[in-house]
C-alpha positions as a printed NumPy array, in Angstrom:
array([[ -4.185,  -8.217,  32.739],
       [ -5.7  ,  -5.083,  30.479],
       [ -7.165,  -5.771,  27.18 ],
       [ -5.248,  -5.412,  23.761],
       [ -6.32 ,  -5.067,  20.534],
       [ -6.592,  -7.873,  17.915],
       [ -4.127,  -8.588,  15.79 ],
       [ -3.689,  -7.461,  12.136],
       [ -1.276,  -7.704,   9.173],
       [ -1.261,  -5.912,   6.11 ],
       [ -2.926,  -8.147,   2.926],
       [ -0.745,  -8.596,   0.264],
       [ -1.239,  -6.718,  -2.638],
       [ -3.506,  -7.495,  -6.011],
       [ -1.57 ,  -7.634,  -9.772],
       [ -5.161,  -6.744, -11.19 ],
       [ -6.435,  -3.556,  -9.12 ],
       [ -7.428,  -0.329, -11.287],
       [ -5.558,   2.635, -10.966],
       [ -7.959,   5.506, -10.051],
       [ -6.613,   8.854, -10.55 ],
       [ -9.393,  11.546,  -9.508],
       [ -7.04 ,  14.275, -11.18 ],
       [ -9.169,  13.032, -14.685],
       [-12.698,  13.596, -13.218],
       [-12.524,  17.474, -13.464],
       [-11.017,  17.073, -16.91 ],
       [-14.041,  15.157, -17.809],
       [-16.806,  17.044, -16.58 ],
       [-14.966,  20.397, -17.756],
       [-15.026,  18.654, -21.099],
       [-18.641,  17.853, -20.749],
       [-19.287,  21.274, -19.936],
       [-17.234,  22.285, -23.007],
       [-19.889,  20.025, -25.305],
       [-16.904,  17.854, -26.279],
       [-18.332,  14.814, -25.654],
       [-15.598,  12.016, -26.788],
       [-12.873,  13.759, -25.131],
       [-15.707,  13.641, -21.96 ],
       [-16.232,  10.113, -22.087],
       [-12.651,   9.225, -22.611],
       [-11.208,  11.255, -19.348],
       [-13.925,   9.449, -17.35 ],
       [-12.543,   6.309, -18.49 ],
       [ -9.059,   7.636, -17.647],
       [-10.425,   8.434, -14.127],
       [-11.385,   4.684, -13.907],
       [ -8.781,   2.928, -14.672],
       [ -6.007,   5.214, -16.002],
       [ -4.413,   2.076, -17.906],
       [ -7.102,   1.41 , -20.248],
       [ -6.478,   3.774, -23.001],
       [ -2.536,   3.829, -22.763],
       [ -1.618,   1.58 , -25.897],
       [ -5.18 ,   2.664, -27.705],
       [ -5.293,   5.3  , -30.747],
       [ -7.8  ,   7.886, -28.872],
       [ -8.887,   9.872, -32.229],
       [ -9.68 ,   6.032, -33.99 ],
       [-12.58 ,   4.032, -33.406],
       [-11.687,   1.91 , -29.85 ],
       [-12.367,  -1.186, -29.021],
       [-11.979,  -2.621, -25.4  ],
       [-11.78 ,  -6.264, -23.887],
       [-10.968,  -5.892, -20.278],
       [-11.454,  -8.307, -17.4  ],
       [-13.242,  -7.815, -14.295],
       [-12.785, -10.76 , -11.898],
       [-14.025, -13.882, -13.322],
       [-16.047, -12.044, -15.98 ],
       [-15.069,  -9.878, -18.678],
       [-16.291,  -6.399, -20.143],
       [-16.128,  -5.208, -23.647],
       [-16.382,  -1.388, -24.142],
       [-16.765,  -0.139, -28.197],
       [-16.337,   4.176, -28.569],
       [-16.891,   5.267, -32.206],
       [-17.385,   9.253, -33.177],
       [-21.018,   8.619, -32.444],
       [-22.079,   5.814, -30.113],
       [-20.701,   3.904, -26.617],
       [-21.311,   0.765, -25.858],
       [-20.648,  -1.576, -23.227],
       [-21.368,  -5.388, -23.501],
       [-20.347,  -8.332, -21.157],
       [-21.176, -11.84 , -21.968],
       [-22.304, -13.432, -18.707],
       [-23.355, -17.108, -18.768],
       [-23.817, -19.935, -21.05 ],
       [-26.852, -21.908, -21.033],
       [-26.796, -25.382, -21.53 ],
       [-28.936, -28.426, -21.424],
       [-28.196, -29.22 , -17.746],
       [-28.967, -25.313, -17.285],
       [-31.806, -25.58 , -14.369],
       [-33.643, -22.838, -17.301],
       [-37.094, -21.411, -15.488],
       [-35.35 , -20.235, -12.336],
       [-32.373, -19.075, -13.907],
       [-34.984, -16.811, -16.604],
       [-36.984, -16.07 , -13.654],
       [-34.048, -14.589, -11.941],
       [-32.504, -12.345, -14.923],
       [-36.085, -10.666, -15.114],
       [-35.491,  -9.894, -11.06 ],
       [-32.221,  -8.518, -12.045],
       [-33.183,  -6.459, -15.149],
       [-35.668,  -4.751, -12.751],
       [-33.939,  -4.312,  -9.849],
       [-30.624,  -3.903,  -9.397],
       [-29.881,  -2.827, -12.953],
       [-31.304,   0.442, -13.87 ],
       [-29.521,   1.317, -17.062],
       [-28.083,  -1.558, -18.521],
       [-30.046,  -4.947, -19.423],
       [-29.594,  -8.769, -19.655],
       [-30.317, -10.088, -23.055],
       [-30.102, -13.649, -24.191],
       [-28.381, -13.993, -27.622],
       [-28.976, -18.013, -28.555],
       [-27.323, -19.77 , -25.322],
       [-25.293, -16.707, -24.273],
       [-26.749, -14.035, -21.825],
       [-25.22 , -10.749, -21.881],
       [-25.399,  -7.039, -19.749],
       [-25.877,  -4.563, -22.569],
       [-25.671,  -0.64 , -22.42 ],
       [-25.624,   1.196, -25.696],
       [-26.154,   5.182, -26.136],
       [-24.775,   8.073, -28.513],
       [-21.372,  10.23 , -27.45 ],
       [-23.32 ,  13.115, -26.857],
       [-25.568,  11.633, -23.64 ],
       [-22.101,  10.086, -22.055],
       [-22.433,  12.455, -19.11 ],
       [-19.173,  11.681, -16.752],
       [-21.854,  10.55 , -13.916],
       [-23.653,   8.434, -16.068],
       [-20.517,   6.666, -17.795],
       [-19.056,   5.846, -14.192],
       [-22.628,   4.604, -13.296],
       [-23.232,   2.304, -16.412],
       [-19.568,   0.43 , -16.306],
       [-19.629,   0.418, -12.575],
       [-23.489,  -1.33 , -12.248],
       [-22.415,  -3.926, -15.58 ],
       [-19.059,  -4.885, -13.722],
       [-20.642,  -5.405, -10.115],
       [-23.197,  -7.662, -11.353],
       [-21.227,  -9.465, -13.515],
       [-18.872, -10.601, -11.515],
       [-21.071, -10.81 ,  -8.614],
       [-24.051, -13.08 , -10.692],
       [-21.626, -15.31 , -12.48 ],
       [-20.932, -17.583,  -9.714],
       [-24.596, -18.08 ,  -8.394],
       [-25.85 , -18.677, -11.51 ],
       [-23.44 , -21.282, -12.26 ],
       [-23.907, -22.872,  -8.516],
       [-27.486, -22.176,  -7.996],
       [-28.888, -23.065, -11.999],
       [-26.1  , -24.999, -13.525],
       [-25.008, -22.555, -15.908],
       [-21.566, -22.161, -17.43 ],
       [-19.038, -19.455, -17.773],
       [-19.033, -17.907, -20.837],
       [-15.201, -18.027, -21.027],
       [-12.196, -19.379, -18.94 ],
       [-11.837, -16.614, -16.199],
       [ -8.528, -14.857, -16.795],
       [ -6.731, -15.323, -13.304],
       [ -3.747, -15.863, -12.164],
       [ -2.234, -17.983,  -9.112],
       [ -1.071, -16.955,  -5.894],
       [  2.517, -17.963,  -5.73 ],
       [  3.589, -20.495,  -2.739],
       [  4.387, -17.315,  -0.798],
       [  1.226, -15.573,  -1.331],
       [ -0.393, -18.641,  -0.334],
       [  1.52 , -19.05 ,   2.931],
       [  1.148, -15.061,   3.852],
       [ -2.349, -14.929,   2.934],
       [ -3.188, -17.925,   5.116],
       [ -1.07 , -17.48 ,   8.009],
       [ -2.989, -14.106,   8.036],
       [ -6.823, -15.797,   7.623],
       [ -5.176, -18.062,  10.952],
       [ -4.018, -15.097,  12.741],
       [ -7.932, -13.777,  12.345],
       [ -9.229, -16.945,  12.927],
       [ -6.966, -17.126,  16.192],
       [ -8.251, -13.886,  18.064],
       [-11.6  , -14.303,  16.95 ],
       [-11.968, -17.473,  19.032],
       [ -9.868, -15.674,  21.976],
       [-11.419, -12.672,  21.928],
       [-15.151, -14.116,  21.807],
       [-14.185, -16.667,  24.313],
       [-13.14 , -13.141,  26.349],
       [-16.168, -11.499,  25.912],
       [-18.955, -14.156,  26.424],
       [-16.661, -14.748,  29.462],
       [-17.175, -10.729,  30.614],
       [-20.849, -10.866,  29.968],
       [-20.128,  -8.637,  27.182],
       [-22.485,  -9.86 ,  24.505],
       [-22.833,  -6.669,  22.02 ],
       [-18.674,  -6.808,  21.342],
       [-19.491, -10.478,  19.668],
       [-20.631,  -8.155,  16.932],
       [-17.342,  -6.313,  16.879],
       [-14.987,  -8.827,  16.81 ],
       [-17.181, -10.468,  13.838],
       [-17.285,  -7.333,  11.851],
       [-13.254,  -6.852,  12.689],
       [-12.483, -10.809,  11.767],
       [-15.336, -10.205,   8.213],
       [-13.757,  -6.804,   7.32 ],
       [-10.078,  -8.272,   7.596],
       [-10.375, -11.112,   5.137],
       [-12.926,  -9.656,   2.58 ],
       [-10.44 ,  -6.511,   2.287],
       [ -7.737,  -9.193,   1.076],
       [ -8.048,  -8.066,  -2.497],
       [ -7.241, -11.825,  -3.694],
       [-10.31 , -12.907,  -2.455],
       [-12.692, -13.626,  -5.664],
       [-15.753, -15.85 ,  -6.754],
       [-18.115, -17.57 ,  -3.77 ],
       [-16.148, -16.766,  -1.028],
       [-16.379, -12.757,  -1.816],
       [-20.272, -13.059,  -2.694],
       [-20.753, -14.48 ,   1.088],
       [-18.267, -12.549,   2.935],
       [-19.829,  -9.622,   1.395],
       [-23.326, -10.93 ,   1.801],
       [-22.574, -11.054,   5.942],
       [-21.053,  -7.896,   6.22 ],
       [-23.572,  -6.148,   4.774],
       [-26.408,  -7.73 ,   6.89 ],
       [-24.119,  -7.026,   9.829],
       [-24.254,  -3.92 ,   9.405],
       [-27.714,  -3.294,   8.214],
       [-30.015,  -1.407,  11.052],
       [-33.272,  -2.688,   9.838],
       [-32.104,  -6.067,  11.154],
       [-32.845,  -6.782,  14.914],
       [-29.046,  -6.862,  16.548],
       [-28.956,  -9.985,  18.334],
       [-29.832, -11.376,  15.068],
       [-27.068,  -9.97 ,  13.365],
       [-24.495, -11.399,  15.998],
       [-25.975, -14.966,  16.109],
       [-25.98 , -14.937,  12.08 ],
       [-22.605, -13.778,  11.945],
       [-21.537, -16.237,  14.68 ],
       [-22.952, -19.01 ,  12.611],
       [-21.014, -17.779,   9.489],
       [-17.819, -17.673,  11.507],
       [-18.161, -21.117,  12.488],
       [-18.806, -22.397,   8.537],
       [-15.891, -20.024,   7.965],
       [-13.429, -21.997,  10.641],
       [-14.291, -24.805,   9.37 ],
       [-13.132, -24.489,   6.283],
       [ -9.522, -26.138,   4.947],
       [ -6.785, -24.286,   3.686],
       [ -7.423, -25.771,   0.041],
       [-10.907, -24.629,   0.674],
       [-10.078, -20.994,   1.162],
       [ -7.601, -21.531,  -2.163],
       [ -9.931, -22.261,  -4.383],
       [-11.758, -18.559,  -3.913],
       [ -8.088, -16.599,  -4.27 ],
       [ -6.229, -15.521,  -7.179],
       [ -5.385, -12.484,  -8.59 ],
       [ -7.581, -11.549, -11.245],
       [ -8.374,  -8.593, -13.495],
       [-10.285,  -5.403, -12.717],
       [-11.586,  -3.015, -15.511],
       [-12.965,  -0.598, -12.537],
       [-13.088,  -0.548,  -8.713],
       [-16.465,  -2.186,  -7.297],
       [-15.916,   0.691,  -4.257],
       [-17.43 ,   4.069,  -4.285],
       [-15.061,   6.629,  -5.369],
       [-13.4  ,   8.741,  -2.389],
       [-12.129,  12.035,  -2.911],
       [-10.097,  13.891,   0.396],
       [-13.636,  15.642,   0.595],
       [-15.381,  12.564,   0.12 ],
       [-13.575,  10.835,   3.519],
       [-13.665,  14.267,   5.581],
       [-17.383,  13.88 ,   4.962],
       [-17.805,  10.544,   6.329],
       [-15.071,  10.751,   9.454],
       [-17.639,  13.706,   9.969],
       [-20.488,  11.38 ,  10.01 ],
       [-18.451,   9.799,  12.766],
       [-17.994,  12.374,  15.248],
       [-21.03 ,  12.128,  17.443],
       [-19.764,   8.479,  18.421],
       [-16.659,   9.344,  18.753],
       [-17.36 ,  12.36 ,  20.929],
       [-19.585,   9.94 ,  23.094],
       [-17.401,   7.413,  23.457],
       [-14.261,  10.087,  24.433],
       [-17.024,  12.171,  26.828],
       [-17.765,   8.816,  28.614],
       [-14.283,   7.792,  28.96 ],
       [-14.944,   4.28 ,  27.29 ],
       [-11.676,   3.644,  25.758],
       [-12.884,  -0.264,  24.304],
       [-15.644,   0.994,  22.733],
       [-13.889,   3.482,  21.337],
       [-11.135,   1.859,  19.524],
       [-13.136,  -0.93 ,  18.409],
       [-15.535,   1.27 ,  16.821],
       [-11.964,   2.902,  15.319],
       [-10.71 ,  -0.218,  13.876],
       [-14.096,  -1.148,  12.489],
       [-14.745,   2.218,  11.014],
       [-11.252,   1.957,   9.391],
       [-11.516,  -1.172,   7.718],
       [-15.383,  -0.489,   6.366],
       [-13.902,   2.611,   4.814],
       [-11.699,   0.829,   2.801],
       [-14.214,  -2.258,   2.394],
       [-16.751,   1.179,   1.183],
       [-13.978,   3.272,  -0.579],
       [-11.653,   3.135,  -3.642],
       [ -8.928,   5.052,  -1.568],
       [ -5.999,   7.071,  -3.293],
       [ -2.838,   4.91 ,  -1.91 ],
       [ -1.769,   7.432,   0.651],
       [ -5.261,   7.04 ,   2.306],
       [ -4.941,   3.648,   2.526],
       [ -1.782,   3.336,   3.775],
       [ -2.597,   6.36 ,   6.402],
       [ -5.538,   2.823,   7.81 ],
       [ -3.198,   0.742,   7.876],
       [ -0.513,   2.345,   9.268],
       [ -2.403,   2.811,  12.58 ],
       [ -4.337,  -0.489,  12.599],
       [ -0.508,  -2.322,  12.285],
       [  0.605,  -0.113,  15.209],
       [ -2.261,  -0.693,  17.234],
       [ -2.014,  -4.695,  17.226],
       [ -1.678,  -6.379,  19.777],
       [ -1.672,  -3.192,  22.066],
       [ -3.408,  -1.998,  25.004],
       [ -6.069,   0.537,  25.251],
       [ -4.351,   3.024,  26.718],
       [ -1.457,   2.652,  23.933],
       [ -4.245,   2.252,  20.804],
       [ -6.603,   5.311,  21.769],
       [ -4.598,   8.233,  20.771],
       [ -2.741,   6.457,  18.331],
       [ -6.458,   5.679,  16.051],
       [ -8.121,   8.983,  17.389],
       [ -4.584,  10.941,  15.447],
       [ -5.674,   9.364,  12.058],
       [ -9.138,   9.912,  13.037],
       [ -8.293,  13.486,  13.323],
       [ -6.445,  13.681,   9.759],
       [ -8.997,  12.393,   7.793],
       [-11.693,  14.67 ,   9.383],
       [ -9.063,  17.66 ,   8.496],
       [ -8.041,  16.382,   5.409],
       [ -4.629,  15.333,   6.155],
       [ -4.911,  11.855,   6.258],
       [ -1.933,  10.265,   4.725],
       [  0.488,  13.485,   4.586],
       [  3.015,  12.859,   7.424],
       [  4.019,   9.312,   9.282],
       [  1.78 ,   8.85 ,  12.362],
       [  3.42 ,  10.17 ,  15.46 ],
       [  4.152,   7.96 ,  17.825],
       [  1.446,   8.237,  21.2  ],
       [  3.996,  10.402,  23.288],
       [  4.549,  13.024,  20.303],
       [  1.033,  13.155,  19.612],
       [  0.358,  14.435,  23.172],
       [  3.309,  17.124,  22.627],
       [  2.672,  18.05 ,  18.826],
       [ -1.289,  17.615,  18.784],
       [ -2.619,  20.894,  17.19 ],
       [ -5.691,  23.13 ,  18.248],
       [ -8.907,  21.88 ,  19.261],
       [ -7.741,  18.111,  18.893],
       [ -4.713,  17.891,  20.852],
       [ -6.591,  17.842,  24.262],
       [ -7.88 ,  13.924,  23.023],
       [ -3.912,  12.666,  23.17 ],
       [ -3.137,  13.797,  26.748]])
């Protein structure tokens, strides 16, 4: 019997996702450029999140409250100064206080490199403040996007690891009953060929693919954009050591291994608890630009060329699928970009190698010429017919 693909479904879609629209980054740094500062630092927030400024008065003084997962971000523009402020924690008297003090001067050294934690009686806070005239588009993005990531991302350990307290009722709201049963019949359907497919390869002798189908099974649950708070922090924690080359390899698969089992363990009410949708003032992803993705599916070619020159069609479309998914794990991807992934990793499900390959190398192809996402993927027998230039030798 020939090998197929895993399966894989399409997550559902989040209510609180910013809308990124990279048409507003040239307006800001043009204004820059121009020495109109304001108008600068308000297109960059337009490039952001496009709804932020909709109901605001732009030539008033602004005020901002906008959530960002389970934590929330307050932005203040006058004619002269920007600020940014997001109360983090509160500390009480069951607050475990020296490691939890210990840990914010860690922070304020390294990760954060502009803003600061501050501690204003039992509050602590991420604080950023600077005149109009130093909001450089770059540095704007860089100050909202490094007080957002570690609030949302420090909130929950310090209130697990040091018995702290949110500083306010996270803003969230429910999956409904459907959510609930799509989202979870999808975690089961990754749960399901995990087992099989590991079972297949330790079977085969085939001990590096463990790390695939760990990174495939990771990548397909922490992309559900519903998935918040611990969960998230861990998921994200794994993926990143999975795929981090300092770390010895074998390592990586029996740590990730180990996390899969703690993850099967888990109950449905378990996994519940960590998904909602919720609020986000900016995407925690870099920012991807057509340019931006033809320079990484560039970065990809010398596997890909290996893994075509040696005829080894598994590798290949399991380093496809994996590739795929990281990019939109990595990327805050314009929606036809997206949709252009997931397109080919719904087609590919549950087929066989010889049906997947030309299928994944055809998006491959667009984003590396920078038409990902403009026409519906061809089916595998087109591809072979229609495939244009250089690349259509791969589809026959």
């Amino acid at each position: 019997m020939s090998h197929v693909l895993p399966r894989f479904s399409r997550p559902i879609k989040s209510k609180g996702n910013p809308h990124m629209d990279v048409s507003y980054w040239s307006k800001a740094m043009d204004a820059y450029d121009a020495k109109n500062y304001r108008q600068a630092l308000l297109e960059t927030i337009n490039y952001i999140n496009s709804n932020v400024l909709r109901d605001q008065s732009l030539d008033d003084d602004i005020q901002i409250v906008h959530g960002q997962g389970s934590a929330e971000i307050r932005i203040s523009i006058s004619q002269e100064m920007f600020s940014v402020k997001a109360p983090f924690v509160k500390i009480t008297e069951n607050t475990n206080k020296v490691p939890l003090f210990r840990k914010v001067a860690e922070i304020n050294f390294n990760p954060l490199t502009l803003a600061q934690i501050r501690r204003k009686q039992d509050v602590l806070w991420f604080e950023y403040e600077t005149p109009i005239a130093l909001c450089q588009p770059y540095k704007v993005y860089d100050v909202l996007n490094e007080i957002s990531t570690n609030t949302d991302h420090y909130d929950d350990e310090f209130i697990e690891k040091y018995q702290a307290e949110f500083f306010a009722t996270p803003k969230t709201t429910p999956l409904s009953d459907d959510e609930k049963d799509t989202v979870w019949q999808q975690i089961q359907e990754v749960f399901e060929d995990y087992e099989k497919f590991s079972k297949e390869f330790k079977e085969k002798r085939w001990n590096d693919y463990q790390w695939d189908i760990t990174v495939l099974s990771l990548l397909k649950i922490v992309n559900m954009s519903c998935v918040h708070g611990t969960l998230r922090t861990k998921l994200e924690e794994y993926v990143f050591n999975l795929f981090n080359g300092q770390i010895d390899f074998n390592f990586r698969i029996d740590k990730g291994t180990n996390f899969m089992q703690k993850l099967l363990a888990k109950s449905k009410e378990e996994f519940m608890q960590d998904m909602y949708h919720a609020e986000s003032l900016i995407s925690l992803k870099w920012r991807s630009s057509n340019e931006i993705l033809q320079n990484h599916a560039k970065s990809m070619e010398t596997h890909v060329e290996r893994y075509i020159n040696e005829n080894n069609q598994l590798m290949l479309c399991y380093y496809l699928q994996s590739a795929f998914l990281k990019m939109i794990y990595d990327y805050n991807m314009e929606e036809q970009h997206q949709n252009a992934i997931y397109d080919v990793l719904e087609r590919v499900s549950s087929k066989s190698l010889d049906e997947a390959r030309p299928l994944l190398l055809q998006t491959y192809y667009a984003f590396l010429d920078g038409t990902a996402g403009e026409t519906v993927i061809a089916s595998a027998t087109s591809s072979t017919k229609k495939g244009k230039g250089f690349f259509s030798k791969f589809f026959s």
